[in-house]
Tab-separated table of N, CA and C in Angstrom:
chain	number	residue	atom	x	y	z
R	1	MET	N	-40.615	66.111	-30.567
R	1	MET	CA	-41.706	66.457	-29.674
R	1	MET	C	-41.177	66.565	-28.242
R	2	THR	N	-41.611	67.571	-27.551
R	2	THR	CA	-41.178	67.808	-26.178
R	2	THR	C	-41.876	66.849	-25.229
R	3	GLN	N	-41.093	66.224	-24.378
R	3	GLN	CA	-41.672	65.347	-23.361
R	3	GLN	C	-41.999	66.180	-22.121
R	4	VAL	N	-43.251	66.136	-21.713
R	4	VAL	CA	-43.692	66.810	-20.499
R	4	VAL	C	-43.973	65.735	-19.461
R	5	THR	N	-43.336	65.863	-18.315
R	5	THR	CA	-43.531	64.898	-17.237
R	5	THR	C	-44.327	65.552	-16.110
R	6	ALA	N	-44.807	64.715	-15.209
R	6	ALA	CA	-45.573	65.198	-14.051
R	6	ALA	C	-44.887	64.724	-12.771
R	7	PRO	N	-43.752	65.349	-12.434
R	7	PRO	CA	-43.051	64.952	-11.213
R	7	PRO	C	-43.805	65.453	-9.975
R	8	GLU	N	-43.372	64.998	-8.819
R	8	GLU	CA	-43.949	65.544	-7.588
R	8	GLU	C	-43.616	67.025	-7.511
R	9	LEU	N	-44.531	67.774	-6.933
R	9	LEU	CA	-44.310	69.205	-6.744
R	9	LEU	C	-43.130	69.388	-5.798
R	10	PRO	N	-42.082	70.107	-6.219
R	10	PRO	CA	-40.949	70.320	-5.313
R	10	PRO	C	-41.395	71.047	-4.039
R	11	PRO	N	-41.064	70.536	-2.873
R	11	PRO	CA	-41.531	71.143	-1.621
R	11	PRO	C	-41.009	72.557	-1.398
R	12	GLU	N	-39.919	72.935	-2.067
R	12	GLU	CA	-39.351	74.274	-1.905
R	12	GLU	C	-39.968	75.291	-2.857
R	13	SER	N	-40.843	74.841	-3.748
R	13	SER	CA	-41.441	75.744	-4.737
R	13	SER	C	-42.413	76.715	-4.073
R	14	LEU	N	-42.634	77.843	-4.731
R	14	LEU	CA	-43.618	78.803	-4.238
R	14	LEU	C	-45.001	78.161	-4.133
R	15	LEU	N	-45.358	77.341	-5.094
R	15	LEU	CA	-46.672	76.702	-5.065
R	15	LEU	C	-46.820	75.816	-3.832
R	16	ALA	N	-45.802	75.041	-3.517
R	16	ALA	CA	-45.876	74.160	-2.344
R	16	ALA	C	-45.854	74.956	-1.049
R	17	ARG	N	-45.058	76.018	-1.021
R	17	ARG	CA	-44.943	76.809	0.212
R	17	ARG	C	-46.178	77.658	0.491
R	18	LEU	N	-46.847	78.149	-0.562
R	18	LEU	CA	-47.949	79.090	-0.365
R	18	LEU	C	-49.335	78.478	-0.553
R	19	ARG	N	-49.412	77.307	-1.121
R	19	ARG	CA	-50.680	76.587	-1.263
R	19	ARG	C	-50.473	75.217	-0.639
R	20	GLY	N	-51.041	75.022	0.516
R	20	GLY	CA	-50.800	73.808	1.292
R	20	GLY	C	-51.455	72.569	0.718
R	21	PRO	N	-51.254	71.451	1.399
R	21	PRO	CA	-51.785	70.170	0.921
R	21	PRO	C	-53.311	70.093	0.927
R	22	GLU	N	-53.977	71.056	1.558
R	22	GLU	CA	-55.440	71.079	1.509
R	22	GLU	C	-55.944	71.463	0.119
R	23	CYS	N	-55.061	71.991	-0.719
R	23	CYS	CA	-55.404	72.369	-2.086
R	23	CYS	C	-55.013	71.259	-3.059
R	24	TYR	N	-55.688	71.217	-4.191
R	24	TYR	CA	-55.203	70.408	-5.301
R	24	TYR	C	-53.991	71.138	-5.853
R	25	ARG	N	-52.891	70.430	-6.032
R	25	ARG	CA	-51.679	71.028	-6.605
R	25	ARG	C	-51.080	70.037	-7.588
R	26	ASP	N	-50.554	70.559	-8.677
R	26	ASP	CA	-49.867	69.705	-9.630
R	26	ASP	C	-48.627	70.424	-10.145
R	27	ALA	N	-47.779	69.674	-10.784
R	27	ALA	CA	-46.563	70.235	-11.380
R	27	ALA	C	-46.261	69.466	-12.656
R	28	PHE	N	-45.879	70.204	-13.682
R	28	PHE	CA	-45.470	69.625	-14.952
R	28	PHE	C	-44.131	70.226	-15.321
R	29	ARG	N	-43.298	69.423	-15.971
R	29	ARG	CA	-41.928	69.860	-16.249
R	29	ARG	C	-41.503	69.379	-17.627
R	30	ALA	N	-40.725	70.222	-18.299
R	30	ALA	CA	-40.113	69.863	-19.577
R	30	ALA	C	-38.668	70.353	-19.552
R	31	SER	N	-37.820	69.685	-20.274
R	31	SER	CA	-36.416	70.069	-20.382
R	31	SER	C	-36.204	70.705	-21.755
R	32	VAL	N	-35.607	71.900	-21.752
R	32	VAL	CA	-35.349	72.605	-23.004
R	32	VAL	C	-33.861	72.956	-23.077
R	33	PRO	N	-33.324	73.082	-24.292
R	33	PRO	CA	-31.908	73.418	-24.409
R	33	PRO	C	-31.634	74.868	-24.033
R	34	GLY	N	-30.439	75.117	-23.518
R	34	GLY	CA	-30.002	76.469	-23.224
R	34	GLY	C	-30.364	76.931	-21.832
R	35	ASP	N	-30.058	78.181	-21.594
R	35	ASP	CA	-30.305	78.833	-20.308
R	35	ASP	C	-31.517	79.741	-20.481
R	36	VAL	N	-32.654	79.341	-19.964
R	36	VAL	CA	-33.908	80.067	-20.143
R	36	VAL	C	-34.238	80.825	-18.864
R	37	SER	N	-34.566	82.102	-19.012
R	37	SER	CA	-34.942	82.912	-17.851
R	37	SER	C	-36.439	82.769	-17.578
R	38	LEU	N	-36.849	83.178	-16.393
R	38	LEU	CA	-38.267	83.179	-16.059
R	38	LEU	C	-39.038	84.072	-17.024
R	39	GLY	N	-38.494	85.236	-17.349
R	39	GLY	CA	-39.161	86.133	-18.294
R	39	GLY	C	-39.373	85.500	-19.649
R	40	GLU	N	-38.386	84.748	-20.129
R	40	GLU	CA	-38.531	84.065	-21.418
R	40	GLU	C	-39.620	82.997	-21.346
R	41	LEU	N	-39.675	82.267	-20.235
R	41	LEU	CA	-40.739	81.271	-20.072
R	41	LEU	C	-42.102	81.939	-20.041
R	42	VAL	N	-42.247	83.020	-19.283
R	42	VAL	CA	-43.517	83.735	-19.202
R	42	VAL	C	-43.972	84.158	-20.596
R	43	THR	N	-43.076	84.726	-21.374
R	43	THR	CA	-43.410	85.167	-22.726
R	43	THR	C	-43.831	83.993	-23.596
R	44	ALA	N	-43.044	82.919	-23.583
R	44	ALA	CA	-43.362	81.759	-24.416
R	44	ALA	C	-44.674	81.107	-23.985
R	45	PHE	N	-44.916	81.025	-22.696
R	45	PHE	CA	-46.116	80.368	-22.177
R	45	PHE	C	-47.381	81.131	-22.568
R	46	PHE	N	-47.426	82.415	-22.231
R	46	PHE	CA	-48.642	83.191	-22.467
R	46	PHE	C	-48.804	83.641	-23.918
R	47	SER	N	-47.753	83.524	-24.748
R	47	SER	CA	-47.835	83.863	-26.170
R	47	SER	C	-48.064	82.635	-27.041
R	48	SER	N	-48.099	81.466	-26.439
R	48	SER	CA	-48.199	80.236	-27.228
R	48	SER	C	-49.551	80.118	-27.916
R	49	ARG	N	-49.564	79.352	-28.992
R	49	ARG	CA	-50.804	79.077	-29.703
R	49	ARG	C	-51.799	78.356	-28.809
R	50	VAL	N	-51.273	77.480	-27.951
R	50	VAL	CA	-52.139	76.712	-27.069
R	50	VAL	C	-52.899	77.645	-26.123
R	51	PHE	N	-52.234	78.677	-25.620
R	51	PHE	CA	-52.875	79.589	-24.671
R	51	PHE	C	-53.765	80.624	-25.367
R	52	LEU	N	-53.671	80.739	-26.673
R	52	LEU	CA	-54.428	81.764	-27.393
R	52	LEU	C	-55.931	81.663	-27.145
R	53	THR	N	-56.482	80.470	-27.140
R	53	THR	CA	-57.914	80.298	-26.896
R	53	THR	C	-58.294	80.838	-25.524
R	54	GLU	N	-57.467	80.573	-24.526
R	54	GLU	CA	-57.740	81.082	-23.185
R	54	GLU	C	-57.639	82.599	-23.147
R	55	ARG	N	-56.661	83.156	-23.866
R	55	ARG	CA	-56.548	84.625	-23.923
R	55	ARG	C	-57.785	85.248	-24.543
R	56	ILE	N	-58.321	84.612	-25.579
R	56	ILE	CA	-59.538	85.117	-26.223
R	56	ILE	C	-60.712	85.032	-25.250
R	57	ALA	N	-60.855	83.903	-24.566
R	57	ALA	CA	-61.940	83.747	-23.589
R	57	ALA	C	-61.818	84.792	-22.480
R	58	LEU	N	-60.612	85.024	-22.007
R	58	LEU	CA	-60.406	86.037	-20.962
R	58	LEU	C	-60.759	87.430	-21.478
R	59	HIS	N	-60.434	87.697	-22.730
R	59	HIS	CA	-60.784	88.991	-23.325
R	59	HIS	C	-62.300	89.177	-23.363
R	60	LEU	N	-63.027	88.110	-23.671
R	60	LEU	CA	-64.485	88.190	-23.760
R	60	LEU	C	-65.141	88.493	-22.418
R	61	ILE	N	-64.478	88.143	-21.317
R	61	ILE	CA	-65.041	88.467	-19.996
R	61	ILE	C	-64.383	89.707	-19.388
R	62	GLY	N	-63.664	90.443	-20.234
R	62	GLY	CA	-63.061	91.696	-19.767
R	62	GLY	C	-61.775	91.515	-18.993
R	63	ARG	N	-61.123	90.368	-19.126
R	63	ARG	CA	-59.872	90.090	-18.417
R	63	ARG	C	-58.745	89.752	-19.392
R	64	GLY	N	-58.827	90.295	-20.579
R	64	GLY	CA	-57.849	89.984	-21.611
R	64	GLY	C	-56.493	90.615	-21.369
R	65	ALA	N	-55.524	90.109	-22.051
R	65	ALA	CA	-54.166	90.636	-21.986
R	65	ALA	C	-53.483	90.390	-23.320
R	66	GLY	N	-52.814	91.417	-23.804
R	66	GLY	CA	-52.120	91.317	-25.075
R	66	GLY	C	-50.619	91.192	-24.885
R	67	HIS	N	-49.901	91.372	-25.976
R	67	HIS	CA	-48.448	91.210	-25.949
R	67	HIS	C	-47.757	92.224	-25.034
R	68	ALA	N	-48.284	93.440	-24.937
R	68	ALA	CA	-47.673	94.436	-24.047
R	68	ALA	C	-47.788	94.006	-22.585
R	69	GLU	N	-48.933	93.442	-22.225
R	69	GLU	CA	-49.115	92.963	-20.841
R	69	GLU	C	-48.252	91.742	-20.558
R	70	ILE	N	-48.102	90.872	-21.548
R	70	ILE	CA	-47.220	89.710	-21.388
R	70	ILE	C	-45.789	90.188	-21.168
R	71	ALA	N	-45.354	91.164	-21.946
R	71	ALA	CA	-43.995	91.699	-21.810
R	71	ALA	C	-43.789	92.326	-20.431
R	72	ALA	N	-44.787	93.049	-19.933
R	72	ALA	CA	-44.671	93.664	-18.606
R	72	ALA	C	-44.584	92.596	-17.519
R	73	LEU	N	-45.382	91.540	-17.645
R	73	LEU	CA	-45.310	90.438	-16.675
R	73	LEU	C	-43.951	89.756	-16.737
R	74	ALA	N	-43.473	89.499	-17.938
R	74	ALA	CA	-42.169	88.842	-18.109
R	74	ALA	C	-41.048	89.663	-17.488
R	75	ALA	N	-41.141	90.982	-17.599
R	75	ALA	CA	-40.100	91.872	-17.077
R	75	ALA	C	-40.258	92.155	-15.586
R	76	GLY	N	-41.328	91.647	-14.988
R	76	GLY	CA	-41.558	91.905	-13.567
R	76	GLY	C	-42.052	93.309	-13.294
R	77	GLU	N	-42.698	93.923	-14.265
R	77	GLU	CA	-43.136	95.313	-14.158
R	77	GLU	C	-44.599	95.470	-13.792
R	78	THR	N	-45.298	94.376	-13.537
R	78	THR	CA	-46.712	94.460	-13.175
R	78	THR	C	-47.050	93.398	-12.146
R	79	GLU	N	-48.054	93.689	-11.368
R	79	GLU	CA	-48.570	92.746	-10.369
R	79	GLU	C	-49.876	92.114	-10.843
R	80	HIS	N	-50.378	92.556	-12.003
R	80	HIS	CA	-51.658	92.081	-12.528
R	80	HIS	C	-51.458	91.613	-13.958
R	81	PHE	N	-52.093	90.502	-14.289
R	81	PHE	CA	-52.049	90.003	-15.658
R	81	PHE	C	-53.354	89.262	-15.934
R	82	ALA	N	-54.117	89.759	-16.877
R	82	ALA	CA	-55.395	89.155	-17.259
R	82	ALA	C	-56.241	88.928	-16.003
R	83	ALA	N	-56.587	87.686	-15.720
R	83	ALA	CA	-57.442	87.375	-14.563
R	83	ALA	C	-56.638	87.099	-13.299
R	84	TRP	N	-55.320	87.294	-13.331
R	84	TRP	CA	-54.472	86.928	-12.205
R	84	TRP	C	-53.808	88.128	-11.541
R	85	GLU	N	-53.483	87.934	-10.282
R	85	GLU	CA	-52.692	88.898	-9.519
R	85	GLU	C	-51.474	88.170	-8.971
R	86	MET	N	-50.360	88.880	-8.925
R	86	MET	CA	-49.129	88.286	-8.421
R	86	MET	C	-49.267	88.003	-6.928
R	87	GLU	N	-48.981	86.784	-6.552
R	87	GLU	CA	-48.970	86.418	-5.137
R	87	GLU	C	-47.538	86.450	-4.609
R	88	ALA	N	-46.615	85.946	-5.416
R	88	ALA	CA	-45.202	85.964	-5.025
R	88	ALA	C	-44.359	85.806	-6.286
R	89	ARG	N	-43.185	86.434	-6.263
R	89	ARG	CA	-42.259	86.300	-7.377
R	89	ARG	C	-40.853	86.277	-6.821
R	90	GLU	N	-40.079	85.317	-7.309
R	90	GLU	CA	-38.662	85.224	-6.981
R	90	GLU	C	-37.903	85.209	-8.300
R	91	GLU	N	-36.611	85.140	-8.236
R	91	GLU	CA	-35.802	85.229	-9.456
R	91	GLU	C	-36.207	84.187	-10.500
R	92	ASN	N	-36.503	82.961	-10.067
R	92	ASN	CA	-36.747	81.879	-11.015
R	92	ASN	C	-38.147	81.295	-10.979
R	93	GLU	N	-39.068	81.923	-10.239
R	93	GLU	CA	-40.436	81.411	-10.225
R	93	GLU	C	-41.422	82.502	-9.843
R	94	LEU	N	-42.672	82.294	-10.256
R	94	LEU	CA	-43.743	83.210	-9.867
R	94	LEU	C	-44.993	82.404	-9.567
R	95	LEU	N	-45.841	82.990	-8.737
R	95	LEU	CA	-47.126	82.397	-8.387
R	95	LEU	C	-48.173	83.495	-8.466
R	96	MET	N	-49.191	83.269	-9.286
R	96	MET	CA	-50.285	84.230	-9.435
R	96	MET	C	-51.588	83.536	-9.067
R	97	HIS	N	-52.500	84.276	-8.421
R	97	HIS	CA	-53.827	83.715	-8.143
R	97	HIS	C	-54.873	84.478	-8.951
R	98	ASP	N	-55.987	83.791	-9.208
R	98	ASP	CA	-57.049	84.432	-9.982
R	98	ASP	C	-57.753	85.492	-9.141
R	99	PHE	N	-58.583	86.284	-9.795
R	99	PHE	CA	-59.223	87.411	-9.117
R	99	PHE	C	-60.190	86.973	-8.022
R	100	LEU	N	-60.581	85.701	-7.996
R	100	LEU	CA	-61.423	85.174	-6.916
R	100	LEU	C	-60.597	84.437	-5.859
R	101	ASP	N	-59.308	84.324	-6.094
R	101	ASP	CA	-58.373	83.615	-5.208
R	101	ASP	C	-58.771	82.154	-4.992
R	102	GLN	N	-59.260	81.519	-6.053
R	102	GLN	CA	-59.628	80.109	-5.981
R	102	GLN	C	-58.616	79.200	-6.675
R	103	THR	N	-57.957	79.732	-7.694
R	103	THR	CA	-56.949	78.956	-8.413
R	103	THR	C	-55.676	79.782	-8.513
R	104	CYS	N	-54.579	79.101	-8.743
R	104	CYS	CA	-53.335	79.828	-8.970
R	104	CYS	C	-52.524	79.147	-10.053
R	105	CYS	N	-51.630	79.928	-10.618
R	105	CYS	CA	-50.767	79.524	-11.719
R	105	CYS	C	-49.326	79.707	-11.264
R	106	TRP	N	-48.525	78.652	-11.400
R	106	TRP	CA	-47.122	78.692	-10.996
R	106	TRP	C	-46.250	78.417	-12.214
R	107	LEU	N	-45.277	79.278	-12.455
R	107	LEU	CA	-44.284	79.081	-13.512
R	107	LEU	C	-42.901	79.188	-12.892
R	108	ALA	N	-41.975	78.358	-13.361
R	108	ALA	CA	-40.622	78.380	-12.812
R	108	ALA	C	-39.635	77.842	-13.839
R	109	VAL	N	-38.385	78.227	-13.653
R	109	VAL	CA	-37.280	77.665	-14.428
R	109	VAL	C	-36.217	77.199	-13.440
R	110	SER	N	-35.527	76.138	-13.802
R	110	SER	CA	-34.402	75.700	-12.970
R	110	SER	C	-33.285	75.208	-13.875
R	111	THR	N	-32.080	75.584	-13.501
R	111	THR	CA	-30.907	75.256	-14.293
R	111	THR	C	-29.709	75.131	-13.372
R	112	ARG	N	-28.611	74.674	-13.900
R	112	ARG	CA	-27.363	74.628	-13.130
R	112	ARG	C	-26.651	75.963	-13.277
R	113	GLY	N	-25.926	76.356	-12.256
R	113	GLY	CA	-25.128	77.572	-12.326
R	113	GLY	C	-23.972	77.384	-13.297
R	114	PRO	N	-23.244	78.450	-13.610
R	114	PRO	CA	-22.148	78.363	-14.583
R	114	PRO	C	-21.061	77.373	-14.184
R	115	ASP	N	-20.909	77.135	-12.893
R	115	ASP	CA	-19.888	76.182	-12.445
R	115	ASP	C	-20.435	74.763	-12.311
R	116	GLY	N	-21.693	74.551	-12.745
R	116	GLY	CA	-22.300	73.228	-12.665
R	116	GLY	C	-23.020	72.975	-11.351
R	117	ALA	N	-22.924	73.910	-10.429
R	117	ALA	CA	-23.570	73.736	-9.133
R	117	ALA	C	-25.078	73.966	-9.257
R	118	LEU	N	-25.807	73.476	-8.284
R	118	LEU	CA	-27.242	73.707	-8.251
R	118	LEU	C	-27.493	75.202	-8.159
R	119	ASP	N	-28.484	75.676	-8.888
R	119	ASP	CA	-28.787	77.106	-8.917
R	119	ASP	C	-30.223	77.316	-8.458
R	120	GLY	N	-30.469	77.223	-7.171
R	120	GLY	CA	-31.802	77.409	-6.620
R	120	GLY	C	-32.332	76.140	-5.987
R	121	PRO	N	-33.547	76.220	-5.437
R	121	PRO	CA	-34.086	75.106	-4.665
R	121	PRO	C	-34.752	74.004	-5.476
R	122	LEU	N	-35.034	74.230	-6.755
R	122	LEU	CA	-35.743	73.242	-7.556
R	122	LEU	C	-34.783	72.254	-8.194
R	123	PRO	N	-35.252	71.035	-8.497
R	123	PRO	CA	-34.407	70.079	-9.223
R	123	PRO	C	-33.912	70.681	-10.533
R	124	VAL	N	-32.716	70.273	-10.956
R	124	VAL	CA	-32.117	70.842	-12.161
R	124	VAL	C	-31.734	69.748	-13.155
R	125	PRO	N	-31.697	70.100	-14.445
R	125	PRO	CA	-31.303	69.143	-15.482
R	125	PRO	C	-29.778	69.108	-15.634
R	126	GLU	N	-29.352	68.374	-16.642
R	126	GLU	CA	-27.922	68.337	-16.946
R	126	GLU	C	-27.478	69.698	-17.483
R	127	MET	N	-26.178	69.902	-17.499
R	127	MET	CA	-25.613	71.174	-17.987
R	127	MET	C	-26.119	71.461	-19.401
R	128	GLY	N	-26.338	72.737	-19.674
R	128	GLY	CA	-26.749	73.161	-21.007
R	128	GLY	C	-28.244	73.071	-21.250
R	129	ARG	N	-29.020	72.714	-20.227
R	129	ARG	CA	-30.465	72.603	-20.375
R	129	ARG	C	-31.152	73.320	-19.222
R	130	THR	N	-32.422	73.619	-19.397
R	130	THR	CA	-33.237	74.250	-18.365
R	130	THR	C	-34.518	73.455	-18.206
R	131	PHE	N	-34.915	73.214	-16.974
R	131	PHE	CA	-36.248	72.676	-16.715
R	131	PHE	C	-37.207	73.865	-16.686
R	132	ILE	N	-38.288	73.766	-17.441
R	132	ILE	CA	-39.368	74.738	-17.326
R	132	ILE	C	-40.521	74.031	-16.620
R	133	TRP	N	-41.181	74.756	-15.731
R	133	TRP	CA	-42.210	74.193	-14.859
R	133	TRP	C	-43.512	74.968	-15.000
R	134	PHE	N	-44.625	74.252	-14.878
R	134	PHE	CA	-45.957	74.862	-14.792
R	134	PHE	C	-46.761	74.057	-13.784
R	135	GLY	N	-47.431	74.748	-12.913
R	135	GLY	CA	-48.270	74.066	-11.943
R	135	GLY	C	-49.510	74.877	-11.636
R	136	THR	N	-50.458	74.204	-11.026
R	136	THR	CA	-51.733	74.806	-10.682
R	136	THR	C	-52.086	74.452	-9.251
R	137	GLY	N	-52.745	75.369	-8.585
R	137	GLY	CA	-53.322	75.103	-7.275
R	137	GLY	C	-54.793	75.464	-7.312
R	138	VAL	N	-55.626	74.618	-6.715
R	138	VAL	CA	-57.065	74.857	-6.675
R	138	VAL	C	-57.539	74.667	-5.246
R	139	ARG	N	-58.243	75.656	-4.723
R	139	ARG	CA	-58.715	75.593	-3.337
R	139	ARG	C	-59.871	74.624	-3.140
R	140	ASP	N	-60.835	74.573	-4.056
R	140	ASP	CA	-62.031	73.755	-3.886
R	140	ASP	C	-61.777	72.342	-4.400
R	141	VAL	N	-60.965	71.600	-3.663
R	141	VAL	CA	-60.538	70.269	-4.107
R	141	VAL	C	-61.711	69.316	-4.252
R	142	GLY	N	-62.632	69.326	-3.313
R	142	GLY	CA	-63.729	68.372	-3.326
R	142	GLY	C	-64.914	68.801	-4.158
R	143	GLY	N	-64.817	69.938	-4.792
R	143	GLY	CA	-65.943	70.436	-5.569
R	143	GLY	C	-66.206	69.598	-6.802
R	144	PRO	N	-67.447	69.611	-7.270
R	144	PRO	CA	-67.809	68.772	-8.416
R	144	PRO	C	-67.100	69.176	-9.702
R	145	ILE	N	-66.806	70.453	-9.871
R	145	ILE	CA	-66.151	70.892	-11.107
R	145	ILE	C	-64.744	70.327	-11.185
R	146	MET	N	-63.977	70.461	-10.107
R	146	MET	CA	-62.590	69.987	-10.123
R	146	MET	C	-62.527	68.479	-10.316
R	147	SER	N	-63.378	67.734	-9.628
R	147	SER	CA	-63.315	66.278	-9.750
R	147	SER	C	-63.663	65.823	-11.165
R	148	ARG	N	-64.562	66.527	-11.830
R	148	ARG	CA	-64.951	66.133	-13.190
R	148	ARG	C	-63.957	66.592	-14.245
R	149	LEU	N	-63.264	67.683	-13.980
R	149	LEU	CA	-62.380	68.257	-14.996
R	149	LEU	C	-60.902	67.962	-14.783
R	150	GLN	N	-60.559	67.214	-13.765
R	150	GLN	CA	-59.139	67.005	-13.454
R	150	GLN	C	-58.378	66.365	-14.613
R	151	GLY	N	-58.943	65.373	-15.258
R	151	GLY	CA	-58.265	64.730	-16.387
R	151	GLY	C	-58.049	65.696	-17.549
R	152	ALA	N	-59.080	66.471	-17.864
R	152	ALA	CA	-58.963	67.458	-18.943
R	152	ALA	C	-57.944	68.534	-18.573
R	153	HIS	N	-57.959	68.950	-17.307
R	153	HIS	CA	-56.988	69.956	-16.852
R	153	HIS	C	-55.565	69.449	-17.020
R	154	ARG	N	-55.302	68.217	-16.616
R	154	ARG	CA	-53.943	67.665	-16.698
R	154	ARG	C	-53.492	67.568	-18.166
R	155	PHE	N	-54.390	67.186	-19.052
R	155	PHE	CA	-54.067	67.130	-20.475
R	155	PHE	C	-53.737	68.533	-20.989
R	156	TYR	N	-54.596	69.502	-20.673
R	156	TYR	CA	-54.391	70.886	-21.117
R	156	TYR	C	-53.101	71.461	-20.549
R	157	ALA	N	-52.807	71.194	-19.280
R	157	ALA	CA	-51.578	71.695	-18.655
R	157	ALA	C	-50.347	71.171	-19.391
R	158	ARG	N	-50.364	69.903	-19.760
R	158	ARG	CA	-49.240	69.329	-20.523
R	158	ARG	C	-49.099	70.023	-21.876
R	159	GLN	N	-50.228	70.289	-22.527
R	159	GLN	CA	-50.196	70.963	-23.823
R	159	GLN	C	-49.666	72.384	-23.688
R	160	LEU	N	-50.084	73.083	-22.634
R	160	LEU	CA	-49.595	74.442	-22.402
R	160	LEU	C	-48.079	74.470	-22.248
R	161	LEU	N	-47.546	73.563	-21.434
R	161	LEU	CA	-46.094	73.557	-21.214
R	161	LEU	C	-45.347	73.128	-22.472
R	162	ALA	N	-45.890	72.169	-23.195
R	162	ALA	CA	-45.260	71.762	-24.462
R	162	ALA	C	-45.266	72.918	-25.461
R	163	GLY	N	-46.344	73.695	-25.476
R	163	GLY	CA	-46.417	74.862	-26.362
R	163	GLY	C	-45.359	75.892	-26.004
R	164	ALA	N	-45.163	76.110	-24.704
R	164	ALA	CA	-44.110	77.042	-24.270
R	164	ALA	C	-42.738	76.521	-24.676
R	165	ALA	N	-42.519	75.226	-24.512
R	165	ALA	CA	-41.229	74.634	-24.898
R	165	ALA	C	-40.967	74.809	-26.390
R	166	ARG	N	-41.997	74.619	-27.204
R	166	ARG	CA	-41.830	74.826	-28.650
R	166	ARG	C	-41.479	76.280	-28.944
R	167	GLY	N	-42.121	77.206	-28.245
R	167	GLY	CA	-41.815	78.626	-28.433
R	167	GLY	C	-40.389	78.976	-28.048
R	168	LEU	N	-39.892	78.343	-27.016
R	168	LEU	CA	-38.527	78.598	-26.574
R	168	LEU	C	-37.500	77.995	-27.523
R	169	ALA	N	-37.887	76.957	-28.260
R	169	ALA	CA	-36.961	76.296	-29.176
R	169	ALA	C	-36.753	77.098	-30.459
R	170	ARG	N	-37.607	78.065	-30.707
R	170	ARG	CA	-37.497	78.870	-31.947
R	170	ARG	C	-36.384	79.852	-31.887
């Protein structure tokens, strides 16, 4: 079973840089074997069984996305995916906000370079492994919905990242 941890949000991450402390922000991380690219994480995350229910719900409100859209997002060929729009993308991370710009989704990978050196601004695992990251930002921190659903959100976020990790292990 994949262990998903909830470390502090790295201050150099897109989520930390573009969504300030006035927002609710979280970060979840798992370590997976091998060298995983951002595109591979995107594919595993949005294709996972755990995310399938959300994809169906998004489809019902006219914001669905299938495997072709997931592939385009993974390849960096689109700025729109389901209910989200790209806010920023770098080689190893992306940040998308929803169509109302109230929540955002952050995905990232971090690994060591071939010479063992740090490869980017995020914390890295031991050689031969990749940290995969998922985080969320919410603008309405004090709202009644966020305060009531925070525990459920954190549980679901862990399940989403674990589902992506399982997909990457195949």
